[in-house]
mmCIF file of C-alpha atoms in Angstrom:
data_model
loop_
_atom_site.group_PDB
_atom_site.id
_atom_site.type_symbol
_atom_site.label_atom_id
_atom_site.label_comp_id
_atom_site.label_asym_id
_atom_site.label_seq_id
_atom_site.Cartn_x
_atom_site.Cartn_y
_atom_site.Cartn_z
ATOM 1 C CA UNK U 28 -29.460 -43.381 22.914
ATOM 2 C CA UNK U 29 -26.020 -44.830 21.865
ATOM 3 C CA UNK U 30 -24.495 -43.514 18.879
ATOM 4 C CA UNK U 31 -24.348 -45.557 15.730
ATOM 5 C CA UNK U 32 -21.169 -46.798 14.440
ATOM 6 C CA UNK U 33 -20.316 -45.781 11.182
ATOM 7 C CA UNK U 34 -16.916 -46.341 9.279
ATOM 8 C CA UNK U 35 -15.575 -46.478 5.881
ATOM 9 C CA UNK U 36 -13.812 -49.608 4.817
ATOM 10 C CA UNK U 37 -9.889 -49.058 4.789
ATOM 11 C CA UNK U 38 -10.352 -45.327 5.816
ATOM 12 C CA UNK U 39 -9.885 -44.110 9.641
ATOM 13 C CA UNK U 40 -10.766 -40.726 10.958
ATOM 14 C CA UNK U 41 -6.873 -40.216 10.923
ATOM 15 C CA UNK U 42 -6.561 -40.683 6.900
ATOM 16 C CA UNK U 43 -9.348 -38.501 6.049
ATOM 17 C CA UNK U 44 -7.952 -35.708 7.918
ATOM 18 C CA UNK U 45 -4.946 -36.097 6.071
ATOM 19 C CA UNK U 46 -6.760 -36.412 2.597
ATOM 20 C CA UNK U 47 -8.553 -32.973 3.320
ATOM 21 C CA UNK U 48 -4.910 -31.276 4.434
ATOM 22 C CA UNK U 49 -6.281 -30.110 7.754
ATOM 23 C CA UNK U 50 -3.419 -28.880 9.737
ATOM 24 C CA UNK U 51 -3.122 -30.962 12.842
ATOM 25 C CA UNK U 52 -2.619 -27.816 14.962
ATOM 26 C CA UNK U 53 -5.911 -26.049 13.572
ATOM 27 C CA UNK U 54 -8.019 -29.193 14.898
ATOM 28 C CA UNK U 55 -9.315 -29.728 18.539
ATOM 29 C CA UNK U 56 -11.138 -32.909 19.111
ATOM 30 C CA UNK U 57 -13.670 -32.719 21.651
ATOM 31 C CA UNK U 58 -14.769 -36.154 23.329
ATOM 32 C CA UNK U 59 -18.740 -36.961 23.768
ATOM 33 C CA UNK U 60 -19.675 -39.763 26.196
ATOM 34 C CA UNK U 61 -23.159 -41.479 26.131
ATOM 35 C CA UNK U 62 -24.998 -42.480 28.901
ATOM 36 C CA UNK U 63 -24.670 -46.049 28.250
ATOM 37 C CA UNK U 64 -22.474 -48.495 30.111
ATOM 38 C CA UNK U 65 -20.181 -49.350 26.955
ATOM 39 C CA UNK U 66 -18.777 -45.809 26.483
ATOM 40 C CA UNK U 67 -18.342 -44.643 22.552
ATOM 41 C CA UNK U 68 -16.523 -41.312 21.570
ATOM 42 C CA UNK U 69 -17.169 -39.132 18.646
ATOM 43 C CA UNK U 70 -14.652 -36.607 17.557
ATOM 44 C CA UNK U 71 -15.372 -33.328 15.996
ATOM 45 C CA UNK U 72 -12.933 -31.067 14.360
ATOM 46 C CA UNK U 73 -13.202 -27.551 14.855
ATOM 47 C CA UNK U 74 -11.065 -25.474 12.276
ATOM 48 C CA UNK U 75 -10.325 -21.812 13.778
ATOM 49 C CA UNK U 76 -10.455 -19.235 10.788
ATOM 50 C CA UNK U 77 -8.962 -15.639 10.427
ATOM 51 C CA UNK U 78 -11.855 -12.957 10.582
ATOM 52 C CA UNK U 79 -10.831 -11.161 7.922
ATOM 53 C CA UNK U 80 -10.304 -14.398 5.822
ATOM 54 C CA UNK U 81 -13.772 -15.657 6.567
ATOM 55 C CA UNK U 82 -14.844 -12.301 5.091
ATOM 56 C CA UNK U 83 -13.516 -13.332 1.841
ATOM 57 C CA UNK U 84 -13.870 -17.026 1.730
ATOM 58 C CA UNK U 85 -16.450 -17.511 -1.068
ATOM 59 C CA UNK U 86 -16.301 -15.637 -4.662
ATOM 60 C CA UNK U 87 -18.316 -12.625 -4.099
ATOM 61 C CA UNK U 88 -19.975 -11.498 -7.341
ATOM 62 C CA UNK U 89 -21.433 -8.335 -6.152
ATOM 63 C CA UNK U 90 -21.974 -5.216 -7.585
ATOM 64 C CA UNK U 91 -23.496 -1.501 -6.638
ATOM 65 C CA UNK U 92 -20.266 -0.402 -5.018
ATOM 66 C CA UNK U 93 -18.909 -3.685 -3.337
ATOM 67 C CA UNK U 94 -15.536 -5.150 -4.000
ATOM 68 C CA UNK U 95 -15.802 -8.190 -5.986
ATOM 69 C CA UNK U 96 -13.702 -10.810 -4.319
ATOM 70 C CA UNK U 97 -12.591 -14.264 -6.504
ATOM 71 C CA UNK U 98 -10.891 -16.538 -4.746
ATOM 72 C CA UNK U 99 -8.965 -19.506 -7.082
ATOM 73 C CA UNK U 100 -7.664 -22.499 -5.307
ATOM 74 C CA UNK U 101 -7.055 -24.372 -8.892
ATOM 75 C CA UNK U 102 -7.310 -22.729 -12.054
ATOM 76 C CA UNK U 103 -8.175 -25.977 -13.575
ATOM 77 C CA UNK U 104 -11.881 -26.338 -13.735
ATOM 78 C CA UNK U 105 -12.502 -22.971 -11.672
ATOM 79 C CA UNK U 106 -12.041 -20.735 -14.933
ATOM 80 C CA UNK U 107 -15.219 -19.626 -14.804
ATOM 81 C CA UNK U 108 -15.081 -17.307 -11.705
ATOM 82 C CA UNK U 109 -13.038 -15.118 -13.940
ATOM 83 C CA UNK U 110 -15.687 -13.997 -15.915
ATOM 84 C CA UNK U 111 -16.913 -11.204 -13.536
ATOM 85 C CA UNK U 112 -13.314 -9.951 -13.804
ATOM 86 C CA UNK U 113 -13.013 -9.741 -17.265
ATOM 87 C CA UNK U 114 -15.932 -8.270 -17.774
ATOM 88 C CA UNK U 115 -15.376 -5.563 -15.036
ATOM 89 C CA UNK U 116 -11.675 -5.115 -16.966
ATOM 90 C CA UNK U 117 -13.754 -4.429 -20.225
ATOM 91 C CA UNK U 118 -15.667 -2.017 -18.526
ATOM 92 C CA UNK U 119 -13.254 0.178 -17.281
ATOM 93 C CA UNK U 120 -12.987 -1.193 -13.947
ATOM 94 C CA UNK U 121 -9.435 -1.104 -11.796
ATOM 95 C CA UNK U 122 -8.909 -4.385 -9.873
ATOM 96 C CA UNK U 123 -5.829 -6.599 -8.610
ATOM 97 C CA UNK U 124 -4.547 -9.836 -9.773
ATOM 98 C CA UNK U 125 -1.331 -12.353 -9.102
ATOM 99 C CA UNK U 126 1.156 -12.411 -11.341
ATOM 100 C CA UNK U 127 4.664 -14.930 -11.275
ATOM 101 C CA UNK U 128 6.111 -12.596 -9.009
ATOM 102 C CA UNK U 129 3.911 -10.242 -6.720
ATOM 103 C CA UNK U 130 0.542 -8.891 -7.149
ATOM 104 C CA UNK U 131 -0.321 -6.428 -9.345
ATOM 105 C CA UNK U 132 -3.101 -3.472 -9.641
ATOM 106 C CA UNK U 133 -4.316 -3.507 -13.365
ATOM 107 C CA UNK U 134 -6.687 -1.814 -16.026
ATOM 108 C CA UNK U 135 -7.913 -1.632 -19.324
ATOM 109 C CA UNK U 136 -4.700 -0.620 -21.815
ATOM 110 C CA UNK U 137 -7.329 1.131 -23.926
ATOM 111 C CA UNK U 138 -9.631 2.833 -21.112
ATOM 112 C CA UNK U 139 -7.938 6.589 -20.661
ATOM 113 C CA UNK U 140 -10.289 7.551 -17.650
ATOM 114 C CA UNK U 141 -9.083 3.755 -15.944
ATOM 115 C CA UNK U 142 -5.430 4.408 -16.284
ATOM 116 C CA UNK U 143 -6.246 7.647 -14.422
ATOM 117 C CA UNK U 144 -8.153 5.906 -11.534
ATOM 118 C CA UNK U 145 -5.330 3.615 -11.224
ATOM 119 C CA UNK U 146 -3.058 6.318 -10.777
ATOM 120 C CA UNK U 147 -4.974 7.754 -8.192
ATOM 121 C CA UNK U 148 -5.570 4.609 -6.106
ATOM 122 C CA UNK U 149 -1.773 3.792 -6.110
ATOM 123 C CA UNK U 150 -0.942 7.862 -6.041
ATOM 124 C CA UNK U 151 1.178 7.458 -8.858
ATOM 125 C CA UNK U 152 2.587 10.816 -10.469
ATOM 126 C CA UNK U 153 2.034 11.236 -14.148
ATOM 127 C CA UNK U 154 5.822 11.197 -14.412
ATOM 128 C CA UNK U 155 6.217 7.795 -13.379
ATOM 129 C CA UNK U 156 5.936 5.018 -15.519
ATOM 130 C CA UNK U 157 3.530 2.220 -16.175
ATOM 131 C CA UNK U 158 4.031 -1.364 -17.406
ATOM 132 C CA UNK U 159 1.754 -3.259 -19.489
ATOM 133 C CA UNK U 160 1.204 -7.163 -19.225
ATOM 134 C CA UNK U 161 1.064 -8.696 -22.540
ATOM 135 C CA UNK U 162 -0.486 -11.581 -23.549
ATOM 136 C CA UNK U 163 2.286 -12.232 -26.405
ATOM 137 C CA UNK U 164 5.276 -11.813 -28.234
ATOM 138 C CA UNK U 165 2.778 -9.811 -30.916
ATOM 139 C CA UNK U 166 1.249 -7.014 -28.130
ATOM 140 C CA UNK U 167 4.863 -6.340 -27.568
ATOM 141 C CA UNK U 168 5.710 -5.734 -31.053
ATOM 142 C CA UNK U 169 2.255 -3.411 -31.398
ATOM 143 C CA UNK U 170 3.058 -1.639 -28.444
ATOM 144 C CA UNK U 171 6.853 -1.339 -28.366
ATOM 145 C CA UNK U 172 9.647 -0.757 -31.348
ATOM 146 C CA UNK U 173 10.481 -4.292 -30.534
ATOM 147 C CA UNK U 174 13.552 -5.810 -29.174
ATOM 148 C CA UNK U 175 16.622 -5.490 -30.771
ATOM 149 C CA UNK U 176 17.657 -8.274 -33.389
ATOM 150 C CA UNK U 177 20.934 -8.213 -34.225
ATOM 151 C CA UNK U 178 23.315 -7.205 -36.873
ATOM 152 C CA UNK U 179 26.089 -8.927 -39.320
ATOM 153 C CA UNK U 180 28.409 -7.347 -37.014
ATOM 154 C CA UNK U 181 28.455 -10.083 -34.626
ATOM 155 C CA UNK U 182 25.951 -8.301 -32.203
ATOM 156 C CA UNK U 183 23.879 -10.989 -30.490
ATOM 157 C CA UNK U 184 20.215 -11.418 -30.948
ATOM 158 C CA UNK U 185 18.443 -9.814 -28.754
ATOM 159 C CA UNK U 186 15.019 -11.173 -29.694
ATOM 160 C CA UNK U 187 16.048 -14.554 -30.039
ATOM 161 C CA UNK U 188 17.336 -14.433 -26.272
ATOM 162 C CA UNK U 189 14.577 -12.808 -24.895
ATOM 163 C CA UNK U 190 11.966 -15.838 -26.396
ATOM 164 C CA UNK U 191 13.942 -17.980 -23.642
ATOM 165 C CA UNK U 192 13.307 -15.826 -20.967
ATOM 166 C CA UNK U 193 9.415 -15.187 -21.734
ATOM 167 C CA UNK U 194 6.941 -15.653 -20.119
ATOM 168 C CA UNK U 195 8.697 -15.098 -17.268
ATOM 169 C CA UNK U 196 9.745 -13.049 -14.126
ATOM 170 C CA UNK U 197 11.135 -10.119 -16.397
ATOM 171 C CA UNK U 198 9.894 -6.604 -17.214
ATOM 172 C CA UNK U 199 12.056 -5.290 -19.978
ATOM 173 C CA UNK U 200 11.897 -1.543 -21.026
ATOM 174 C CA UNK U 201 11.459 -0.781 -24.338
ATOM 175 C CA UNK U 202 11.155 1.974 -26.522
ATOM 176 C CA UNK U 203 6.946 2.498 -26.955
ATOM 177 C CA UNK U 204 5.122 2.877 -30.073
ATOM 178 C CA UNK U 205 2.346 5.390 -31.351
ATOM 179 C CA UNK U 206 -0.109 2.773 -30.359
ATOM 180 C CA UNK U 207 0.157 3.261 -26.278
ATOM 181 C CA UNK U 208 -1.664 5.559 -24.479
ATOM 182 C CA UNK U 209 0.599 8.443 -23.258
ATOM 183 C CA UNK U 210 -0.542 8.111 -19.729
ATOM 184 C CA UNK U 211 1.689 4.825 -19.888
ATOM 185 C CA UNK U 212 4.954 6.196 -21.120
ATOM 186 C CA UNK U 213 7.463 7.838 -19.121
ATOM 187 C CA UNK U 214 9.814 10.375 -21.175
ATOM 188 C CA UNK U 215 13.499 11.184 -20.760
ATOM 189 C CA UNK U 216 14.911 14.411 -19.554
ATOM 190 C CA UNK U 217 16.081 15.863 -22.812
ATOM 191 C CA UNK U 218 12.939 17.529 -24.875
ATOM 192 C CA UNK U 219 13.401 15.063 -27.951
ATOM 193 C CA UNK U 220 14.289 12.034 -25.917
ATOM 194 C CA UNK U 221 12.357 8.986 -26.634
ATOM 195 C CA UNK U 222 9.473 7.738 -24.550
ATOM 196 C CA UNK U 223 9.944 4.003 -23.259
ATOM 197 C CA UNK U 224 7.529 1.409 -21.499
ATOM 198 C CA UNK U 225 7.779 -1.564 -19.588
ATOM 199 C CA UNK U 226 6.534 -5.014 -20.626
ATOM 200 C CA UNK U 227 5.824 -8.309 -18.947
ATOM 201 C CA UNK U 228 4.449 -11.351 -19.848
ATOM 202 C CA UNK U 229 3.949 -13.379 -16.759
ATOM 203 C CA UNK U 230 4.258 -17.051 -16.202
ATOM 204 C CA UNK U 231 1.265 -16.964 -14.314
ATOM 205 C CA UNK U 232 -1.687 -19.502 -15.069
ATOM 206 C CA UNK U 233 -4.365 -17.215 -13.596
ATOM 207 C CA UNK U 234 -2.891 -14.019 -15.032
ATOM 208 C CA UNK U 235 -2.665 -15.847 -18.473
ATOM 209 C CA UNK U 236 -6.113 -17.017 -18.300
ATOM 210 C CA UNK U 237 -7.479 -13.443 -17.760
ATOM 211 C CA UNK U 238 -5.214 -11.921 -20.384
ATOM 212 C CA UNK U 239 -6.141 -14.362 -22.987
ATOM 213 C CA UNK U 240 -10.180 -13.541 -22.662
ATOM 214 C CA UNK U 241 -9.187 -9.530 -23.061
ATOM 215 C CA UNK U 242 -9.058 -7.661 -26.150
ATOM 216 C CA UNK U 243 -5.394 -5.981 -25.321
ATOM 217 C CA UNK U 244 -2.759 -5.680 -22.626
ATOM 218 C CA UNK U 245 -3.429 -4.625 -19.177
ATOM 219 C CA UNK U 246 -1.676 -1.707 -17.616
ATOM 220 C CA UNK U 247 0.161 -2.821 -14.288
ATOM 221 C CA UNK U 248 2.079 -1.290 -11.513
ATOM 222 C CA UNK U 249 2.842 -3.469 -8.666
ATOM 223 C CA UNK U 250 1.026 -3.592 -5.216
ATOM 224 C CA UNK U 251 2.903 -1.603 -2.414
ATOM 225 C CA UNK U 252 2.218 -0.671 1.117
ATOM 226 C CA UNK U 253 0.432 3.083 0.957
ATOM 227 C CA UNK U 254 3.356 5.564 1.969
ATOM 228 C CA UNK U 255 6.006 2.686 1.870
ATOM 229 C CA UNK U 256 8.580 0.490 -0.416
ATOM 230 C CA UNK U 257 7.317 -2.474 0.746
ATOM 231 C CA UNK U 258 5.414 -5.239 -1.127
ATOM 232 C CA UNK U 259 1.806 -6.263 -0.316
ATOM 233 C CA UNK U 260 2.009 -10.009 -0.620
ATOM 234 C CA UNK U 261 -1.560 -11.136 1.007
ATOM 235 C CA UNK U 262 -4.487 -10.603 -0.845
ATOM 236 C CA UNK U 263 -6.857 -9.998 1.941
ATOM 237 C CA UNK U 264 -4.874 -7.160 3.490
ATOM 238 C CA UNK U 265 -4.853 -5.771 -0.251
ATOM 239 C CA UNK U 266 -8.240 -5.765 -0.306
ATOM 240 C CA UNK U 267 -8.915 -4.142 3.163
ATOM 241 C CA UNK U 268 -6.298 -1.594 2.279
ATOM 242 C CA UNK U 269 -7.031 -0.542 -1.350
ATOM 243 C CA UNK U 270 -10.674 -0.968 -1.724
ATOM 244 C CA UNK U 271 -11.645 2.472 -0.027
ATOM 245 C CA UNK U 272 -9.594 3.950 -2.182
ATOM 246 C CA UNK U 273 -11.623 2.781 -5.380
ATOM 247 C CA UNK U 274 -10.398 -0.731 -5.983
ATOM 248 C CA UNK U 275 -13.415 -2.842 -7.668
ATOM 249 C CA UNK U 276 -12.067 -6.605 -7.742
ATOM 250 C CA UNK U 277 -9.585 -8.780 -6.247
ATOM 251 C CA UNK U 278 -8.318 -12.115 -7.567
ATOM 252 C CA UNK U 279 -7.022 -13.757 -4.567
ATOM 253 C CA UNK U 280 -4.652 -16.455 -6.066
ATOM 254 C CA UNK U 281 -2.829 -17.048 -2.559
ATOM 255 C CA UNK U 282 -0.182 -15.311 -0.526
ATOM 256 C CA UNK U 283 2.894 -14.638 -2.556
ATOM 257 C CA UNK U 284 6.318 -14.061 -1.965
ATOM 258 C CA UNK U 285 7.939 -10.350 -1.863
ATOM 259 C CA UNK U 286 10.374 -11.018 -4.862
ATOM 260 C CA UNK U 287 9.509 -8.789 -7.947
ATOM 261 C CA UNK U 288 10.221 -9.158 -11.143
ATOM 262 C CA UNK U 289 13.919 -8.307 -12.778
ATOM 263 C CA UNK U 290 13.746 -5.272 -14.434
ATOM 264 C CA UNK U 291 15.920 -4.732 -17.657
ATOM 265 C CA UNK U 292 16.627 -1.682 -19.676
ATOM 266 C CA UNK U 293 16.408 -1.984 -23.369
ATOM 267 C CA UNK U 294 17.244 1.447 -24.235
ATOM 268 C CA UNK U 295 20.660 1.620 -24.287
ATOM 269 C CA UNK U 296 23.279 -0.377 -26.546
ATOM 270 C CA UNK U 297 24.084 -3.347 -24.117
ATOM 271 C CA UNK U 298 20.722 -4.683 -22.267
ATOM 272 C CA UNK U 299 21.343 -3.933 -18.480
ATOM 273 C CA UNK U 300 19.420 -5.122 -15.342
ATOM 274 C CA UNK U 301 18.612 -1.744 -13.324
ATOM 275 C CA UNK U 302 16.636 -3.869 -10.437
ATOM 276 C CA UNK U 303 17.233 -7.304 -9.638
ATOM 277 C CA UNK U 304 14.803 -9.736 -8.526
ATOM 278 C CA UNK U 305 13.078 -13.060 -9.346
ATOM 279 C CA UNK U 306 14.555 -13.621 -12.895
ATOM 280 C CA UNK U 307 17.779 -14.650 -12.794
ATOM 281 C CA UNK U 308 20.317 -12.646 -14.860
ATOM 282 C CA UNK U 309 21.236 -13.821 -18.243
ATOM 283 C CA UNK U 310 24.872 -14.087 -19.620
ATOM 284 C CA UNK U 311 23.873 -11.334 -22.380
ATOM 285 C CA UNK U 312 22.652 -8.734 -19.365
ATOM 286 C CA UNK U 313 24.556 -6.065 -17.704
ATOM 287 C CA UNK U 314 24.203 -5.079 -14.295
ATOM 288 C CA UNK U 315 24.217 -1.334 -13.298
ATOM 289 C CA UNK U 316 26.092 -0.453 -10.586
ATOM 290 C CA UNK U 317 23.056 1.796 -8.658
ATOM 291 C CA UNK U 318 19.576 -0.030 -8.289
ATOM 292 C CA UNK U 319 16.845 2.390 -8.872
ATOM 293 C CA UNK U 320 12.998 2.009 -7.289
ATOM 294 C CA UNK U 321 10.014 2.209 -9.591
ATOM 295 C CA UNK U 322 6.273 1.459 -10.532
ATOM 296 C CA UNK U 323 7.142 -1.924 -12.217
#
């Protein structure tokens, strides 16, 4: 039997593949020939997919101990996929979400048990600080003592300068307020030294959408390879690595670049960059001679 001829006006098969955005090197064309004297050919597109990526190819809103994996292609029109993640966070779950830099392991700031589980999953000592992902500048004012406002002696108004950097790829270390849980803060070496915390306002639509649906900021720490100091940027590998450790969900926002946030210490008299990162240096920021590693 001859194959029927079907065509769309003005649209070739090659153009349709372009519209589907299928990489040419991942397509093979298999000709099929009919028994008729007139030969026809039918092109079949075969797409090869990684077995691990096939495992997480669709949203898995599952319960009963299985990892919930949510893949977001474009946030517009897919915001509903984040609802299970928001509910899990409100119920004390620990999971992974994208930011404007690298992926972060997060949990509800108000859940003390979730914070302890986050530390166990990431194997973070209690002496190490955690950062908070804030929804707005109001959150920063609530959980920290705020940014320096300047004075009449000509000192720069840091608060006004910071507003031009946020949301963005910066972590600002500020004095913590009494509203912040003790598990999140870092104490200095001196007995009566001030406690501090790193604050972030990521400029990422997926992260911002999750934060807007919550009642409080998120505790966070960047995702690194276990026992190593290298960033993990592929959500599929993150899921495979940390699911056995107790991770409950992963939000897949695509593979990221291994470029962390710029960490700025605001505890001294001059804002000082202690870890360069994605955020460019501003003219009011000093640079510390020696970089430090941390969990921000």
